[in-house]
XYZ file of C-alpha atoms in Angstrom:
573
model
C -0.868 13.440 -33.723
C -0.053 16.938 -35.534
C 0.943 19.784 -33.656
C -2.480 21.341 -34.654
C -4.063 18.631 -32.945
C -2.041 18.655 -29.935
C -2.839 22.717 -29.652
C -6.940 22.493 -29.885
C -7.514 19.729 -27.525
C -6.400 19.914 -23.661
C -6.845 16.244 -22.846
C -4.435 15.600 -25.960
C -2.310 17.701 -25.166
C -1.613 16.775 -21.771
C -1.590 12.795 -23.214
C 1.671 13.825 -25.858
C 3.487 15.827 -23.183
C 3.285 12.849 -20.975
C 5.196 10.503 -23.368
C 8.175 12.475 -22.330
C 8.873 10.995 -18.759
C 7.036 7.488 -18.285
C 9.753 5.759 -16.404
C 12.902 6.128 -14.197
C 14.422 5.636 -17.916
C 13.029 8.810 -19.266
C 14.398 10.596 -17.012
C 17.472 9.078 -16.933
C 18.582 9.673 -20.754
C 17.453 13.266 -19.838
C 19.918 13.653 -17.755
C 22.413 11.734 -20.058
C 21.725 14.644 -22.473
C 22.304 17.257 -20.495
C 18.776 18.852 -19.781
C 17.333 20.626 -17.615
C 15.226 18.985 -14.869
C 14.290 22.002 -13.097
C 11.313 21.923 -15.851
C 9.956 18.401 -15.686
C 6.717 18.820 -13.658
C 6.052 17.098 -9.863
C 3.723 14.262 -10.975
C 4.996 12.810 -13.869
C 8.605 13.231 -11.802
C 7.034 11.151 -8.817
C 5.262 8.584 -10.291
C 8.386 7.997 -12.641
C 10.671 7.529 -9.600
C 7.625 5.599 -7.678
C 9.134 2.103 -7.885
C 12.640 3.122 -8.774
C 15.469 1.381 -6.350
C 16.898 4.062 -3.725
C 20.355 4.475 -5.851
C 18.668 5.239 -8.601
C 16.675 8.124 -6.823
C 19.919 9.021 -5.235
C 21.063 9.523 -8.707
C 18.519 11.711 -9.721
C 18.022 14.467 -6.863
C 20.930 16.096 -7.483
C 20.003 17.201 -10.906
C 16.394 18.487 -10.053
C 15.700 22.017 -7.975
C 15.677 22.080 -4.202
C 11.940 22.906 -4.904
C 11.317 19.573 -6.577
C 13.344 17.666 -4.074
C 11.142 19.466 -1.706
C 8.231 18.085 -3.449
C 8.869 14.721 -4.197
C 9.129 14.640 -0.311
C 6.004 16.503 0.568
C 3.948 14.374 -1.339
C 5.340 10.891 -0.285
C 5.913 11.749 3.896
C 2.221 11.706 4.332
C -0.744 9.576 5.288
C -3.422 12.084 5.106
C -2.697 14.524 8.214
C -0.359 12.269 9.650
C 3.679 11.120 8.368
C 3.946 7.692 7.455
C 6.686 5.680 9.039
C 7.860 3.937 5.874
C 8.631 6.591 3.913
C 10.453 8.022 6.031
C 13.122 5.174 6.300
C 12.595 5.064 2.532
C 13.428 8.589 2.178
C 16.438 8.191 4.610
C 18.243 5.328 2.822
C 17.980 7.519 -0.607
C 19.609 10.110 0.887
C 22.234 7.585 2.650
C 23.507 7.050 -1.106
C 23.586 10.536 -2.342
C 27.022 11.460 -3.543
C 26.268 15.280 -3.124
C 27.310 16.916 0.238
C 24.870 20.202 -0.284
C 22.071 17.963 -1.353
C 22.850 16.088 1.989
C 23.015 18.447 3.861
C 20.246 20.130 2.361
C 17.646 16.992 3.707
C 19.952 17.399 6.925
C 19.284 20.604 7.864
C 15.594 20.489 6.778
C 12.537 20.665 9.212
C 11.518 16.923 7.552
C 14.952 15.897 8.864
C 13.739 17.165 12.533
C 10.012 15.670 11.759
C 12.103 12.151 10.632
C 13.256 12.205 13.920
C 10.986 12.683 15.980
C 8.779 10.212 13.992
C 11.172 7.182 14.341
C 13.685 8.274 17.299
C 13.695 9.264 20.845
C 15.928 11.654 22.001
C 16.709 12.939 24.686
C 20.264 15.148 26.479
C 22.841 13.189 28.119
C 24.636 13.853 31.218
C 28.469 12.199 30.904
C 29.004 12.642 34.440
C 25.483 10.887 35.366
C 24.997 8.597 32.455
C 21.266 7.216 32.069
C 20.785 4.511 29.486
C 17.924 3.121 28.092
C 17.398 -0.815 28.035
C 18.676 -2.605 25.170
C 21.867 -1.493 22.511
C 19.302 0.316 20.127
C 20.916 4.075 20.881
C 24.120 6.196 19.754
C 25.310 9.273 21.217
C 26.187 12.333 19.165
C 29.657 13.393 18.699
C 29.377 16.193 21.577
C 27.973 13.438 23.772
C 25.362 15.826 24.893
C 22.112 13.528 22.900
C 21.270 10.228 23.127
C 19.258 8.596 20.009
C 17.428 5.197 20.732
C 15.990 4.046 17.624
C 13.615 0.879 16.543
C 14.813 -2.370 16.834
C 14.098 -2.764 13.194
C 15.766 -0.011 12.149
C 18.855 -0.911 9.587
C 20.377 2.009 8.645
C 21.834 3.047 11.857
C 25.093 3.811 9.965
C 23.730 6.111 7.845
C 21.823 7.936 10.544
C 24.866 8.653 12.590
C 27.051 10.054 9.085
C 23.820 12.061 8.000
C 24.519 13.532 12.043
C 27.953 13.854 11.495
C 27.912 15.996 8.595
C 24.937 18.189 10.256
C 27.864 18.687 13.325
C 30.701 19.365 10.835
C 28.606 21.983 8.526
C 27.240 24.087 11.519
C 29.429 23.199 14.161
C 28.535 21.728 17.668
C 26.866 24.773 19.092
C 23.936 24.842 16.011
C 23.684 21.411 15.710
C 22.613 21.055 19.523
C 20.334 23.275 19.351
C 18.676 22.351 15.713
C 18.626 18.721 17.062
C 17.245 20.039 20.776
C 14.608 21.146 19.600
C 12.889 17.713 18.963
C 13.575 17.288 22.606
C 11.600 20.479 23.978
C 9.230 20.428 20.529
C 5.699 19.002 20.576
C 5.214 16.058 18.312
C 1.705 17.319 17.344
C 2.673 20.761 17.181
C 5.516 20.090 14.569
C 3.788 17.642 12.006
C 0.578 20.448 12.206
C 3.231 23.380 11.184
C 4.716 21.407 8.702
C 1.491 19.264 7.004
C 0.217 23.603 6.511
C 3.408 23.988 5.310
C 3.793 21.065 2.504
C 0.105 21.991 1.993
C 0.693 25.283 0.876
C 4.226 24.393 -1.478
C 2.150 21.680 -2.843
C -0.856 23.846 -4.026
C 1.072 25.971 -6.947
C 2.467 22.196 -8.136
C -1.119 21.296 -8.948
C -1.777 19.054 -5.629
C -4.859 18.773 -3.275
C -4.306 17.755 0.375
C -6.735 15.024 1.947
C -8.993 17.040 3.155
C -9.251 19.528 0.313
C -9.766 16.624 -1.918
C -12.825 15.766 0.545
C -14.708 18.786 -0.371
C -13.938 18.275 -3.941
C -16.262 14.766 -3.529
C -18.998 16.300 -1.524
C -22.174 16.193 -3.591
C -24.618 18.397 -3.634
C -27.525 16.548 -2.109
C -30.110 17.155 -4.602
C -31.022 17.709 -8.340
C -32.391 20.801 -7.375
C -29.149 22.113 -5.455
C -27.559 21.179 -8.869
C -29.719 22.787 -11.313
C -29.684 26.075 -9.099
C -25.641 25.679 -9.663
C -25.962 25.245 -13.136
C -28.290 28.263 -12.980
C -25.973 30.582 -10.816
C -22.251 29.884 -11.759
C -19.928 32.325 -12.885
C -16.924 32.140 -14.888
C -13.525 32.416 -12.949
C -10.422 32.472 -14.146
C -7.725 32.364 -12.028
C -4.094 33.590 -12.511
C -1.141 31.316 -13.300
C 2.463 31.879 -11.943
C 5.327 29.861 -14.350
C 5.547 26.905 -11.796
C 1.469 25.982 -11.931
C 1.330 26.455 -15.567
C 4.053 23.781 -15.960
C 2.668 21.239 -14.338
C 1.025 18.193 -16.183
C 0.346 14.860 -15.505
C 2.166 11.524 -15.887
C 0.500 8.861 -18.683
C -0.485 6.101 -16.034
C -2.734 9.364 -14.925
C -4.688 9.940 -18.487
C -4.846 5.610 -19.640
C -8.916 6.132 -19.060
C -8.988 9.536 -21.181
C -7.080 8.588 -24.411
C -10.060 7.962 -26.263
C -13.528 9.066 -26.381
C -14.830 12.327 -24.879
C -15.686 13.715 -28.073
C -18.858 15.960 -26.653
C -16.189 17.528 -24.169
C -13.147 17.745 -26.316
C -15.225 19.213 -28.788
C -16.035 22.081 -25.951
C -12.731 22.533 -24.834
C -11.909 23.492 -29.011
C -14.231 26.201 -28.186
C -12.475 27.846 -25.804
C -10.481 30.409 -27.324
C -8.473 32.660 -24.659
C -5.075 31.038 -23.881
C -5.278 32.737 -20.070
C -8.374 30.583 -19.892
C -7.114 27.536 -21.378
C -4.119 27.270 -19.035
C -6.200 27.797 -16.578
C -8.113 24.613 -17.389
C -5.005 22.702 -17.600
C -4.099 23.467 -14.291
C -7.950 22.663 -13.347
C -7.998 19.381 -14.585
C -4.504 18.943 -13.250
C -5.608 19.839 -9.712
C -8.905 17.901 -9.960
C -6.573 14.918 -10.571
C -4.445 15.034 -8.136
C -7.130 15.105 -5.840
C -9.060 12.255 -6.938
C -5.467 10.522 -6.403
C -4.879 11.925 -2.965
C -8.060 10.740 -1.798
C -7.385 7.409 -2.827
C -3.454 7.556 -1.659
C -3.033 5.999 -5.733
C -0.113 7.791 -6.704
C 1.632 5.343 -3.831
C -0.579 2.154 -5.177
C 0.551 2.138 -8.791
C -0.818 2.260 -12.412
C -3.774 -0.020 -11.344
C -4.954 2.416 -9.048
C -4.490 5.058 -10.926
C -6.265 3.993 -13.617
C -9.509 3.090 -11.347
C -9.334 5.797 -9.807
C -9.041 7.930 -13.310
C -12.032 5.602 -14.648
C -14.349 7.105 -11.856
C -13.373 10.365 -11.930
C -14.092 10.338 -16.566
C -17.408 8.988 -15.413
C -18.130 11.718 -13.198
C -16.709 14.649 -15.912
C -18.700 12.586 -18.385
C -21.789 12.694 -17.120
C -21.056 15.953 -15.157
C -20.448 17.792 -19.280
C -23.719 16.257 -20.490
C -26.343 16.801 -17.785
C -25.057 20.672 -17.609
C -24.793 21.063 -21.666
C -28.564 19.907 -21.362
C -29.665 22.854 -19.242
C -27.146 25.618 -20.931
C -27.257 24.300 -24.538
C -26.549 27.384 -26.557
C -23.159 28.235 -24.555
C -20.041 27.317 -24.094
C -19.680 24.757 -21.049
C -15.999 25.556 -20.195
C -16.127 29.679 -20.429
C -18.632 29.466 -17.243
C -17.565 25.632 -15.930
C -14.701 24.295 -15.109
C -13.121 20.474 -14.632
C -14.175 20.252 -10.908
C -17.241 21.643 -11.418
C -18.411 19.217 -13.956
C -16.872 16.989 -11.853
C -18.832 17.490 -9.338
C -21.967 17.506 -11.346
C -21.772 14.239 -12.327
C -20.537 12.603 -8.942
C -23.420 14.442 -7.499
C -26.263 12.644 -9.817
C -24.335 9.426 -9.169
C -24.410 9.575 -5.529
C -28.426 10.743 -5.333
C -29.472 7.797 -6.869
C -26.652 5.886 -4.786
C -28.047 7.268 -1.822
C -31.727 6.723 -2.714
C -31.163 2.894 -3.580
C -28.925 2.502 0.041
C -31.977 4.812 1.949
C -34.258 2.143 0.242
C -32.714 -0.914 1.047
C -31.865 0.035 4.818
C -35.826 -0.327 5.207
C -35.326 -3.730 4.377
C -34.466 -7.470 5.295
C -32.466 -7.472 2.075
C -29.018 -5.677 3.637
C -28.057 -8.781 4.792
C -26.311 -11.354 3.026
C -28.586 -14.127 4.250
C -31.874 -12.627 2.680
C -30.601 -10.888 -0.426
C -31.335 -13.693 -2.577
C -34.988 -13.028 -2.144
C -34.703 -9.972 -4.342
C -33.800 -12.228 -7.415
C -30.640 -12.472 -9.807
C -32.178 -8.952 -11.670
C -32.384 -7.025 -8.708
C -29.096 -8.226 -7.341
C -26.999 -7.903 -10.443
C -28.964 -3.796 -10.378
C -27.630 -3.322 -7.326
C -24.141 -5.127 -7.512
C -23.462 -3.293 -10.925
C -24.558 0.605 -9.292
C -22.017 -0.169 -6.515
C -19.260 -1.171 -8.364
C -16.426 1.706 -8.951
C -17.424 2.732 -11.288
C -21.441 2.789 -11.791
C -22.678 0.646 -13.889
C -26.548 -0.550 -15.207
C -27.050 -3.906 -16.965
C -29.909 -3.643 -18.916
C -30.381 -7.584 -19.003
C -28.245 -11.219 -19.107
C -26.741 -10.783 -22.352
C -25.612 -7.254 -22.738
C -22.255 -5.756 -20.991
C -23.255 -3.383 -18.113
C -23.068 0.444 -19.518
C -21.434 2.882 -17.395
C -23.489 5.664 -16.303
C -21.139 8.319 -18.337
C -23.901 9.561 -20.518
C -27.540 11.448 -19.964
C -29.073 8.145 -22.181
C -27.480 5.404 -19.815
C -28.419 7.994 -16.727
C -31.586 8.084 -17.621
C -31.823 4.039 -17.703
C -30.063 2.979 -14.462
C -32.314 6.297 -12.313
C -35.763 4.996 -13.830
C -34.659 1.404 -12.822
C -33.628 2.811 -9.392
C -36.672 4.280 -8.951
C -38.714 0.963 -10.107
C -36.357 -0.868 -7.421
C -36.594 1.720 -4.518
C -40.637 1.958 -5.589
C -41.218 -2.221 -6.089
C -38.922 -2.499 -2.123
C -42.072 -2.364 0.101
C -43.667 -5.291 -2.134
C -41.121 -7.320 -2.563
C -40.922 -6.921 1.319
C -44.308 -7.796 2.007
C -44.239 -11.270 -0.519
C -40.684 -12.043 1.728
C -42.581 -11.791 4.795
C -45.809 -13.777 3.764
C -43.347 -16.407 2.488
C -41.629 -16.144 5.358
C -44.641 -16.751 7.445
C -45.427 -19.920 5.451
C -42.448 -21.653 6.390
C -42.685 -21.079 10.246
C -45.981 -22.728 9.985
C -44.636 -25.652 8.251
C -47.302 -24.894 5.356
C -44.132 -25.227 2.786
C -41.927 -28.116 1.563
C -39.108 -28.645 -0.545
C -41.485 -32.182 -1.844
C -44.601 -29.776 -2.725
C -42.136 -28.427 -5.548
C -40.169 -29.532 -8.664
C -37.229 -27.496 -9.300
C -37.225 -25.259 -6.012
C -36.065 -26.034 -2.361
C -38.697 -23.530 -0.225
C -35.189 -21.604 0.856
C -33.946 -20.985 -2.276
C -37.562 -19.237 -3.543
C -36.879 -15.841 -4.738
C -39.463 -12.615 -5.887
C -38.778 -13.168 -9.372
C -39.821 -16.766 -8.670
C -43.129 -15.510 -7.401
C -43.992 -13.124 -10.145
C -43.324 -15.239 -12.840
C -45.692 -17.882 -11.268
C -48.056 -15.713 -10.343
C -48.123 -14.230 -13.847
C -48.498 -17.779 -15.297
C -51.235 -18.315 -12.982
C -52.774 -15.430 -13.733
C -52.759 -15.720 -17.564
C -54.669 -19.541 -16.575
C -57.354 -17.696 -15.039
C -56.019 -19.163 -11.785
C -57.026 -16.605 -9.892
C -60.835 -16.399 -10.543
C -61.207 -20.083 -9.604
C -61.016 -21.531 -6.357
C -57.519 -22.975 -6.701
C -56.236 -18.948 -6.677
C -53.935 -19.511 -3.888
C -51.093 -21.899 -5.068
C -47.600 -20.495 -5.031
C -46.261 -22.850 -8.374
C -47.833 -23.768 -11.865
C -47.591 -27.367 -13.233
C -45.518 -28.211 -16.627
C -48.534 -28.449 -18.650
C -49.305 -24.766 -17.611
C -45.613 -23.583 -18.317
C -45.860 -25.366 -22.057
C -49.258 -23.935 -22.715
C -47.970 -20.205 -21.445
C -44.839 -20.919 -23.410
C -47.398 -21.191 -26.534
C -48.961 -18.789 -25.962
C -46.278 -15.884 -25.223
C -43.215 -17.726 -27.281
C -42.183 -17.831 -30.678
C -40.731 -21.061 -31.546
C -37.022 -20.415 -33.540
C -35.876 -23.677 -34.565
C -36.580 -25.896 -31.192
C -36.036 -22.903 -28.954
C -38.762 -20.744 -27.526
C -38.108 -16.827 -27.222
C -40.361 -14.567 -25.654
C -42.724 -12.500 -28.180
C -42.123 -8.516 -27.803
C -43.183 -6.472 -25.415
C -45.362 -4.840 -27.769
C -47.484 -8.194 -28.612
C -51.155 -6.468 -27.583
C -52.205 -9.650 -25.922
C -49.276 -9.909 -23.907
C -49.616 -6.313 -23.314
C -52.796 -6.481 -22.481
C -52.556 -9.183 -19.714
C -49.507 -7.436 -18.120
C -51.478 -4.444 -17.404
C -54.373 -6.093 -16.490
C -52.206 -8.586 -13.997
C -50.303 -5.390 -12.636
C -53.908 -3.618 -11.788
C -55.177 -7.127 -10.147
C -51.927 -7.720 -7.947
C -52.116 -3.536 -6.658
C -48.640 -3.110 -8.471
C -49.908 -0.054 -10.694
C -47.960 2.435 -7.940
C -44.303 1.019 -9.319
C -43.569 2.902 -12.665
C -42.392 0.582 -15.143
C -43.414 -2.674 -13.534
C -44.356 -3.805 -16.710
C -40.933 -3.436 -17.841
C -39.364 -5.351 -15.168
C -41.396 -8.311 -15.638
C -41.308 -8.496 -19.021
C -37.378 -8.688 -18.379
C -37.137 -11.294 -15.765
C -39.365 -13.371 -18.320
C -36.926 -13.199 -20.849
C -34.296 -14.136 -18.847
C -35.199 -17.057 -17.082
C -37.402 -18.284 -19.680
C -36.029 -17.555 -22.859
C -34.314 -20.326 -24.922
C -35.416 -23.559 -23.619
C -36.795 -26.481 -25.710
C -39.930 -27.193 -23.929
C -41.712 -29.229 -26.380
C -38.766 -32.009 -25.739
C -38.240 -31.538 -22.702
C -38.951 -34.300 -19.862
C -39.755 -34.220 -16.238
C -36.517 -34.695 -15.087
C -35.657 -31.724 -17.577
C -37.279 -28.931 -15.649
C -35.806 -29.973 -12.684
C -32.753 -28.112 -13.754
C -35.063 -24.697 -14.805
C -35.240 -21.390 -12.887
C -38.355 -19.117 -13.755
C -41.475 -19.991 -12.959
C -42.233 -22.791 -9.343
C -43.174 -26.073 -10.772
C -45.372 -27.986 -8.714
C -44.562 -31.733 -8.107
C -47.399 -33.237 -9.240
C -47.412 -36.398 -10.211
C -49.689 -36.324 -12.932
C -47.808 -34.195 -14.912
């Protein structure tokens, strides 16, 4: 990649400067050179020292600013709202093999140090001449035998605890220390971790990080297209101003894996943007945006894996987000007026609609549970399977790899087949319940049919016979009510529909007029006209359970083994 390169396009930019500090490694033979640290931004630092072992770490903080010390602890002490337990033991045995007193002490004397405590320890003042211990050998006293500290049974590094102590006592004598450590006894818990989650909050924000909740609102849709357009419509430009820490920060590589190729619509916007106040500004944007995608999904803690799923969802989302708003404001350019999270949140927001009218849909239904689902058929199922996976996906039929909803043509796909499904629910409903109602009354059973048992009958199942039947002029004669077709009726529709290729029978196109024809006239005749694209659907489930088969050498015992169409057992077939 030339430097030219590397200048006119953010997202490439960001990718080379990651290269610099991957690993523990990288940083390591940066300090064997003699840099600076003070410069290497909070993320890529984290990450990099994620899964390093705690003397490693303990090598390391010495060389970087109290300020990134600070960080590397704000961002790993927390569970959302609350401090997790584990990092803070993890946190104590790094700084248990530190080999600098100040940066010690430093940890020692800090308010985490106080919130540590009061996390993991009880503590409490201790009268010498009225001694009250607590059950068990789990507790030290402090050197001024004025506190007793019971910790965990589990705890292991009680050694450590009571030299981190030690030097607090020696560095601000026995007076200050009381009093620092007292306060954990007088202190509300609550109180405390709310000061100080406001407090890592706010140091956080200029490093390019989003706290839980923060991150929330940055994944709130808007609830309709409308809401959206009217944003599209309304936004203004801002650009905010950058201090030297915030326009430093960047991003470590396991962060960018899902952007390193691709993007060309929005890379080729971002060129456009000329003024450098407003390009930084995006870098620190897209930073932010991020980070909070990560926070909400705690995957800086979780690894590459999760990193990379989570920055899958959130491309899809900017994607999607760039295209649907260059669409409505085609003669400017997106990122003077947009920005990352808005785009963002653009294309989250059309994901989730359609999300939310597929979920409203089905919650009207039998089909939420596991044990009717089947009914809706293997295309229906693999519809709604594929929308909910992380990241959305429509699968257009058997043979083609699901496309991710990333672009306005794929949008436009999976929403008209959401609004076939959501449409097609209240039939498919009614031909579950009828079928349903045959099998209380014993009018089904599995003998009556070839290659079905009655439980394992499905909607697609239903149409496809009912289409058969149709095309036989079944349903002018008296015999309009069976549920199956017999072989001979399956060959002669595979005739008449199919084009034989070699032995094989594939379905004619969807633009043969007599199949055409009989589709539209079958839709009228079953009341189906009201679900847009009907047509479509069936045409689909055809191909898929009927395609390929060589029906002309085929025996009985063949189509046991078929799905499609319900084959009757007759015994004069």
């Amino acid at each position: 990649m030339t430097d030219q390169e590397i200048k006119k396009d953010l997202l490439s930019q960001l990718l080379y400067e990651a290269q610099a500090y991957k690993k523990f490694e990288d940083i390591e033979k940066l300090v064997e050179a003699g840099m600076d640290l003070s410069m290497i931004p909070i993320q890529p630092l984290y990450v990099s020292l994620q899964n390093t072992e705690p003397d490693q770490v303990a090598m390391i903080l010495p060389k970087l600013s109290p300020e990134q010390r600070q960080a590397l602890r704000d961002i790993d002490y927390w569970q959302k709202d609350t401090v997790d337990p584990n990092s803070v033991a993890h946190w104590i045995e790094i700084y248990s093999k530190v080999n600098d007193d100040e940066v010690i002490l430093e940890f020692v004397k800090s308010e985490d140090f106080l919130l540590t405590f009061k996390n993991q320890f009880t503590i409490q003042t201790f009268d010498a001449e009225d001694p009250m211990y607590p059950d068990g050998n789990n507790y030290f006293l402090t050197e001024d035998n004025q506190l007793l500290i019971e910790y965990p049974e589990d705890f292991s590094m009680v050694q450590e605890l009571k030299e981190m102590i030690r030097r607090l006592y020696a560095d601000i004598g026995v007076e200050n220390a009381y009093a620092f450590l007292f306060k954990m006894v007088v202190d509300s818990y609550q109180l405390m971790e709310e000061e100080q989650y406001q407090e890592k909050k706010e140091r956080l924000r200029d490093f390019g990080f989003v706290d839980y909740f923060d991150a929330l609102a940055y994944n709130s849709p808007f609830m309709n297209e409308a809401q959206i357009d009217g944003f599209i419509k309304t936004k203004k430009g801002e650009t905010g101003d950058l201090d030297a820490v915030s326009a430093n920060q960047s991003l470590h590589a396991s962060s960018l894996v899902p952007y390193q190729s691709g993007m060309e619509g929005l890379k080729g916007a971002l060129e456009k943007v000329a003024d450098e106040k407003r390009q930084q500004f995006l870098h620190f944007n897209f930073v932010r945006l991020v980070n909070a995608r990560m926070t909400l999904e705690d995957a800086l803690k979780n690894g590459s894996l999760a990193m990379t799923k989570v920055g899958n969802q959130t491309r899809q989302c900017l994607e999607l987000g760039f295209e649907y708003t260059a669409s409505k404001a085609p003669k400017e350019v997106i990122f003077e007026r947009f920005d990352f999270v808005d785009l963002y949140k653009i294309g989250h927001s059309l994901i989730e609609i359609t999300k939310k009218k597929i979920k409203k849909a089905m919650g009207q239904t039998p089909f939420e549970e596991d044990e009717f689902g089947y009914f809706l058929g293997m295309y229906w199922n693999a519809f709604l399977e594929n929308s909910h996976e992380d990241v959305a996906k429509y699968k257009f039929d058997g043979s083609s790899k699901p496309l991710e909803i990333r672009d306005l043509p794929s949008y436009e796909l999976w929403n008209q087949a959401a609004e076939t499904f959501t449409t097609a629910l209240p039939f498919v409903v009614t031909f579950f319940k009828s079928l349903e109602n045959l099998k209380a009354n014993g009018l089904l059973n599995d003998q009556f049919y070839l290659n079905y048992e009655v439980d394992n009958i499905d909607f697609e199942a239903i149409m496809i016979s009912s289409f058969i039947n149709f095309v036989g002029g079944h349903y002018q004669e008296s015999s309009a009510g069976k549920m199956g077709v017999t072989i001979s009726e399956l060959t002669n529709f595979y005739h008449k529909f199919f084009k034989k290729n070699d032995n094989e029978y594939l379905i004619k196109g969807e633009e043969d007029p007599v199949l055409r024809e009989q589709t539209a006239l079958f839709i009228e005749k079953f009341g189906l006209t009201q679900i847009p694209r009907f047509d479509r659907y069936l045409y689909q489930i055809m191909l898929e359970q009927l395609n390929g088969y060589e029906v002309d050498g085929m025996e009985e015992e063949d189509f046991r083994h078929i799905g499609g169409p319900i084959l009757l057992n007759y015994s004069s077939n």
